[in-house]
mmCIF file of C-alpha atoms in Angstrom:
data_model
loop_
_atom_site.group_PDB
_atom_site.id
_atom_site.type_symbol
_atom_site.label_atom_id
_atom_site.label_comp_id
_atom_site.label_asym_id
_atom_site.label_seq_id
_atom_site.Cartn_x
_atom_site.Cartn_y
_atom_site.Cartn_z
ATOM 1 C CA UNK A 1048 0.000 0.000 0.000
ATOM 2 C CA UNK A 1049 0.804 3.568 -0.737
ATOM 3 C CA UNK A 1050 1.132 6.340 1.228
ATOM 4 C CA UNK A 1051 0.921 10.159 0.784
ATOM 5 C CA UNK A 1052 3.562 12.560 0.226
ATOM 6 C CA UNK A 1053 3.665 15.980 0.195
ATOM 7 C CA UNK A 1054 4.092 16.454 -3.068
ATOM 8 C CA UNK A 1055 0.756 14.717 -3.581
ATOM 9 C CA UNK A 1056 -0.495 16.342 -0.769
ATOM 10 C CA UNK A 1057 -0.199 19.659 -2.558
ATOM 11 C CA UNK A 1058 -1.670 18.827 -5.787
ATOM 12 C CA UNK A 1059 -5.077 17.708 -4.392
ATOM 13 C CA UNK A 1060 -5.052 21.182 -1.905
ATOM 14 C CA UNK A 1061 -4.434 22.484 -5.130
ATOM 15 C CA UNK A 1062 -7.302 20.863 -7.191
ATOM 16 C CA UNK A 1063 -9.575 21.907 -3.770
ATOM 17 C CA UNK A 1064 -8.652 25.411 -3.917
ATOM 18 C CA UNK A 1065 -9.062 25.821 -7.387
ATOM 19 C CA UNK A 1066 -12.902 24.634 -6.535
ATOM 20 C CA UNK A 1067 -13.080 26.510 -3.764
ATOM 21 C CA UNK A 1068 -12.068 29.930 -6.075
ATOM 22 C CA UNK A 1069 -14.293 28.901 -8.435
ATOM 23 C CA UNK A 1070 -17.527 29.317 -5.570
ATOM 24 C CA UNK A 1071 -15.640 32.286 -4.179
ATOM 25 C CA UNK A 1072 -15.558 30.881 -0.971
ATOM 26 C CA UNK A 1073 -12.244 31.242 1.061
ATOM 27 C CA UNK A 1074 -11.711 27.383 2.362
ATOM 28 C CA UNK A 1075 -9.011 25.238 4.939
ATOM 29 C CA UNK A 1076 -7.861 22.128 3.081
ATOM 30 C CA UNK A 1077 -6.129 19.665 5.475
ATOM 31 C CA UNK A 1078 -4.411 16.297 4.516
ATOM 32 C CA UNK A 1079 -3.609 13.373 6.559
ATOM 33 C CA UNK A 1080 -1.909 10.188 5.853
ATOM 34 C CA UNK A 1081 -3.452 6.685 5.905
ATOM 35 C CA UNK A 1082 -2.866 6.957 9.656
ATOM 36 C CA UNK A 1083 -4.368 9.969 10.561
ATOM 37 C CA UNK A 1084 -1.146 11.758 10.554
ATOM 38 C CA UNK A 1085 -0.432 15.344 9.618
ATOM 39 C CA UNK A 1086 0.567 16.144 6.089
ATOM 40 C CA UNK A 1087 -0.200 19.228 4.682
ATOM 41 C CA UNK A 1088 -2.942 22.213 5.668
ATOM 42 C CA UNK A 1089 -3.798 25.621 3.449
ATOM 43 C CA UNK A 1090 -5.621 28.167 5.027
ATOM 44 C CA UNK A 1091 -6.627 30.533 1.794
ATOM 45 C CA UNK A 1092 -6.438 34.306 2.700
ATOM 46 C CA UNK A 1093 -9.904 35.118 4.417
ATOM 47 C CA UNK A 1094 -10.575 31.776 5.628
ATOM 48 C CA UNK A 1095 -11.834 31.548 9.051
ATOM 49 C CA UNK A 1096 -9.705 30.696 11.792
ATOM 50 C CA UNK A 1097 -11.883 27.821 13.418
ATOM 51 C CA UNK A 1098 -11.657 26.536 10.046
ATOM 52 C CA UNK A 1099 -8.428 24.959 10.473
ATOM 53 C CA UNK A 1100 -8.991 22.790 13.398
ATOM 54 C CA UNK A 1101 -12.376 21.625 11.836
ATOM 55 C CA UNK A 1102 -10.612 20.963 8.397
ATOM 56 C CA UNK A 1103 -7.843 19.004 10.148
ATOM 57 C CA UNK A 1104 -10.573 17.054 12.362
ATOM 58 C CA UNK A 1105 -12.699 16.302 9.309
ATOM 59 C CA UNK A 1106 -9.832 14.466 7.184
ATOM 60 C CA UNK A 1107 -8.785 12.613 10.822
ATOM 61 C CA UNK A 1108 -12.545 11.310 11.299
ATOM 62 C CA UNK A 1109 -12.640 9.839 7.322
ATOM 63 C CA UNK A 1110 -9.513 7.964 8.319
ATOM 64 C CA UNK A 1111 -10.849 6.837 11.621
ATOM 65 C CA UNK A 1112 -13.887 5.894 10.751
ATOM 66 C CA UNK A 1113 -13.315 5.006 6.894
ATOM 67 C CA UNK A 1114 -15.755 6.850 5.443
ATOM 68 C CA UNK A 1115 -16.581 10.437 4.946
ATOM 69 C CA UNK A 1116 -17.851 12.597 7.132
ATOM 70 C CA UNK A 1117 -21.145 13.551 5.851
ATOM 71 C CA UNK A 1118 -22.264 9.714 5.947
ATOM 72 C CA UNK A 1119 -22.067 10.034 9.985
ATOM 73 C CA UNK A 1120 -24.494 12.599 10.196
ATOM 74 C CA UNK A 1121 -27.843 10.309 10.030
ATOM 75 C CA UNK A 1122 -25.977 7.727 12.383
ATOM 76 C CA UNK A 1123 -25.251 10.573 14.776
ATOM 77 C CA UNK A 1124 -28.165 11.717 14.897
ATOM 78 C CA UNK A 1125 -30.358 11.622 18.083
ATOM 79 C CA UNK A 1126 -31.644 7.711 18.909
ATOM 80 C CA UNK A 1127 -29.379 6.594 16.243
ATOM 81 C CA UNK A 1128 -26.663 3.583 16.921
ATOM 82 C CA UNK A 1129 -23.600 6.528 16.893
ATOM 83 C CA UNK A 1130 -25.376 9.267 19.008
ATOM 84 C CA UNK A 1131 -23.119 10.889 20.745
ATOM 85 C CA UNK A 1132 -19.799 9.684 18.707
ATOM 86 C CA UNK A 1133 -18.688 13.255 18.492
ATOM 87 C CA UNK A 1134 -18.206 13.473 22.004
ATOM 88 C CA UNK A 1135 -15.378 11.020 22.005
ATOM 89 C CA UNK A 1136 -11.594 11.387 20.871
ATOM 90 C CA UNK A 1137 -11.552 14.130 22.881
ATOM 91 C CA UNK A 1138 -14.442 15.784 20.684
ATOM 92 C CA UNK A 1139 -12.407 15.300 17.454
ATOM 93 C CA UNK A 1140 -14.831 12.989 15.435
ATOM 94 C CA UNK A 1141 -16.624 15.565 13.093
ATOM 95 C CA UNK A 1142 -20.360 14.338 12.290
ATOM 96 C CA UNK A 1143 -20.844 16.643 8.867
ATOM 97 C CA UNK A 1144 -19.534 16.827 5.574
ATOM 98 C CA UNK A 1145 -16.473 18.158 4.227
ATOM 99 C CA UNK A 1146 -14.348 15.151 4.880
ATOM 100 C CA UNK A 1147 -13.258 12.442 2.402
ATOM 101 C CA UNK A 1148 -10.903 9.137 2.223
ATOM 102 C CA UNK A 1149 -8.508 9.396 -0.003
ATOM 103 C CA UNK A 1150 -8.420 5.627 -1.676
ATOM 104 C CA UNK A 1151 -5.911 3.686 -4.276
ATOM 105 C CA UNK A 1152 -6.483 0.548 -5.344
ATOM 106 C CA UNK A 1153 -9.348 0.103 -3.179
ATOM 107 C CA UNK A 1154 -6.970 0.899 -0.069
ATOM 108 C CA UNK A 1155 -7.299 4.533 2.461
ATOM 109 C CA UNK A 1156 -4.268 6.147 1.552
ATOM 110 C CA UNK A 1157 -5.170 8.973 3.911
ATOM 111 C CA UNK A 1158 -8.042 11.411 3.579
ATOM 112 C CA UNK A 1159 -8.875 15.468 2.681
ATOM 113 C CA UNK A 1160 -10.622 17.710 5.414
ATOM 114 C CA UNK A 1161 -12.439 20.652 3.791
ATOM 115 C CA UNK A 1162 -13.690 23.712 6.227
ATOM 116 C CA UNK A 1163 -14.834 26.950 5.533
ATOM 117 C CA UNK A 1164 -18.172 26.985 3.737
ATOM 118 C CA UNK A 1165 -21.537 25.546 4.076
ATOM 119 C CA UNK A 1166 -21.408 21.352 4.275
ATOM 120 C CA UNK A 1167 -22.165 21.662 0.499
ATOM 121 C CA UNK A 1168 -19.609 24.104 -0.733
ATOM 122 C CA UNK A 1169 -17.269 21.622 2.095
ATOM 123 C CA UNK A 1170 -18.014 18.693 0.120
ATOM 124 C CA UNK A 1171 -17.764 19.849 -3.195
ATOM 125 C CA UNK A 1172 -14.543 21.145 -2.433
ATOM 126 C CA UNK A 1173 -13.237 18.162 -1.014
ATOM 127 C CA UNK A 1174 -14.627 15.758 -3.914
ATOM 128 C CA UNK A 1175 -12.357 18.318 -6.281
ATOM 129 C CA UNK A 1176 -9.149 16.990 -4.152
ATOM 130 C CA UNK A 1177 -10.473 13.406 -4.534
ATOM 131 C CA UNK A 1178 -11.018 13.899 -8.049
ATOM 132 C CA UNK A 1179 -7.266 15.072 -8.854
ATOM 133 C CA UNK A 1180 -6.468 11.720 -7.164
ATOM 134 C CA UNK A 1181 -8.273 9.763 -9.461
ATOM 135 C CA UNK A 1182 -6.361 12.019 -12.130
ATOM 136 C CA UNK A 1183 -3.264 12.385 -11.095
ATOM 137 C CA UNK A 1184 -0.222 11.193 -12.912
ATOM 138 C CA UNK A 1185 1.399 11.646 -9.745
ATOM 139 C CA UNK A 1186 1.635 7.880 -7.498
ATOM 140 C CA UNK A 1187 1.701 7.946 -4.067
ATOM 141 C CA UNK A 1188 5.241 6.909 -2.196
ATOM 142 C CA UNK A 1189 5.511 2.942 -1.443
ATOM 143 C CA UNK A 1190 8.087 3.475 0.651
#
């Protein structure tokens, strides 16, 4: 299995920053590895401050929990099986969108945090990292 480098890591914050210019909406894009580790994190001029914690959070929770983060908002939800799940890891699980796993070959590689925006604008953002991924000549480090 791969893992992300920074050189990668900078092409998808690229890719989600492009997006995020596009919707004129100043965003944080965080990376982490395939371990929840810190890679990279771009706070565009104007972005809000709590951003970055909640952009790094959001890329940690996809790793965590394998999936992103807008698919643990019904299951967090009040009476449902993870109520309450944001409440542990020291409050660092984040239960709305804007986080995505970052997969090759089927495998988490590591994962993109988006913050900044509404969930939507969050998400769209982040899918524009995942997407430059997908089409990136770039290959992740197998070392």
């Amino acid at each position: 299995m791969g893992k992300i480098n920074l050189e990668l890591a900078k092409t998808l914050i690229e890719s989600a920053e492009k997006k995020a210019r596009e919707i004129q909406v100043p965003m944080v894009i965080s990376i982490v590895d395939k371990g929840g580790n810190f890679v990279a994190c771009h706070r565009m001029d104007e972005a809000l401050l709590v951003s970055v914690d909640i952009a790094q959070n959001k890329a940690w929770t996809s790793v965590a929990m394998k999936m992103p983060t807008a698919n643990l908002a019904e299951a967090a939800g009040v009476g449902k099986s993870l109520y309450g799940i944001n409440t542990t890891n020291n409050g660092r699980v984040v239960v709305f969108g804007g986080g995505i796993p970052l997969r090759q070959n089927g495998e988490i590689i590591g994962a993109i945090g988006v913050s900044g925006g509404s969930v939507k604008e969050d998400i769209q953002v982040a899918q524009a990292g995942v997407d430059s991924l997908v089409n990136s000549t770039l290959t992740v480090n197998n070392t």
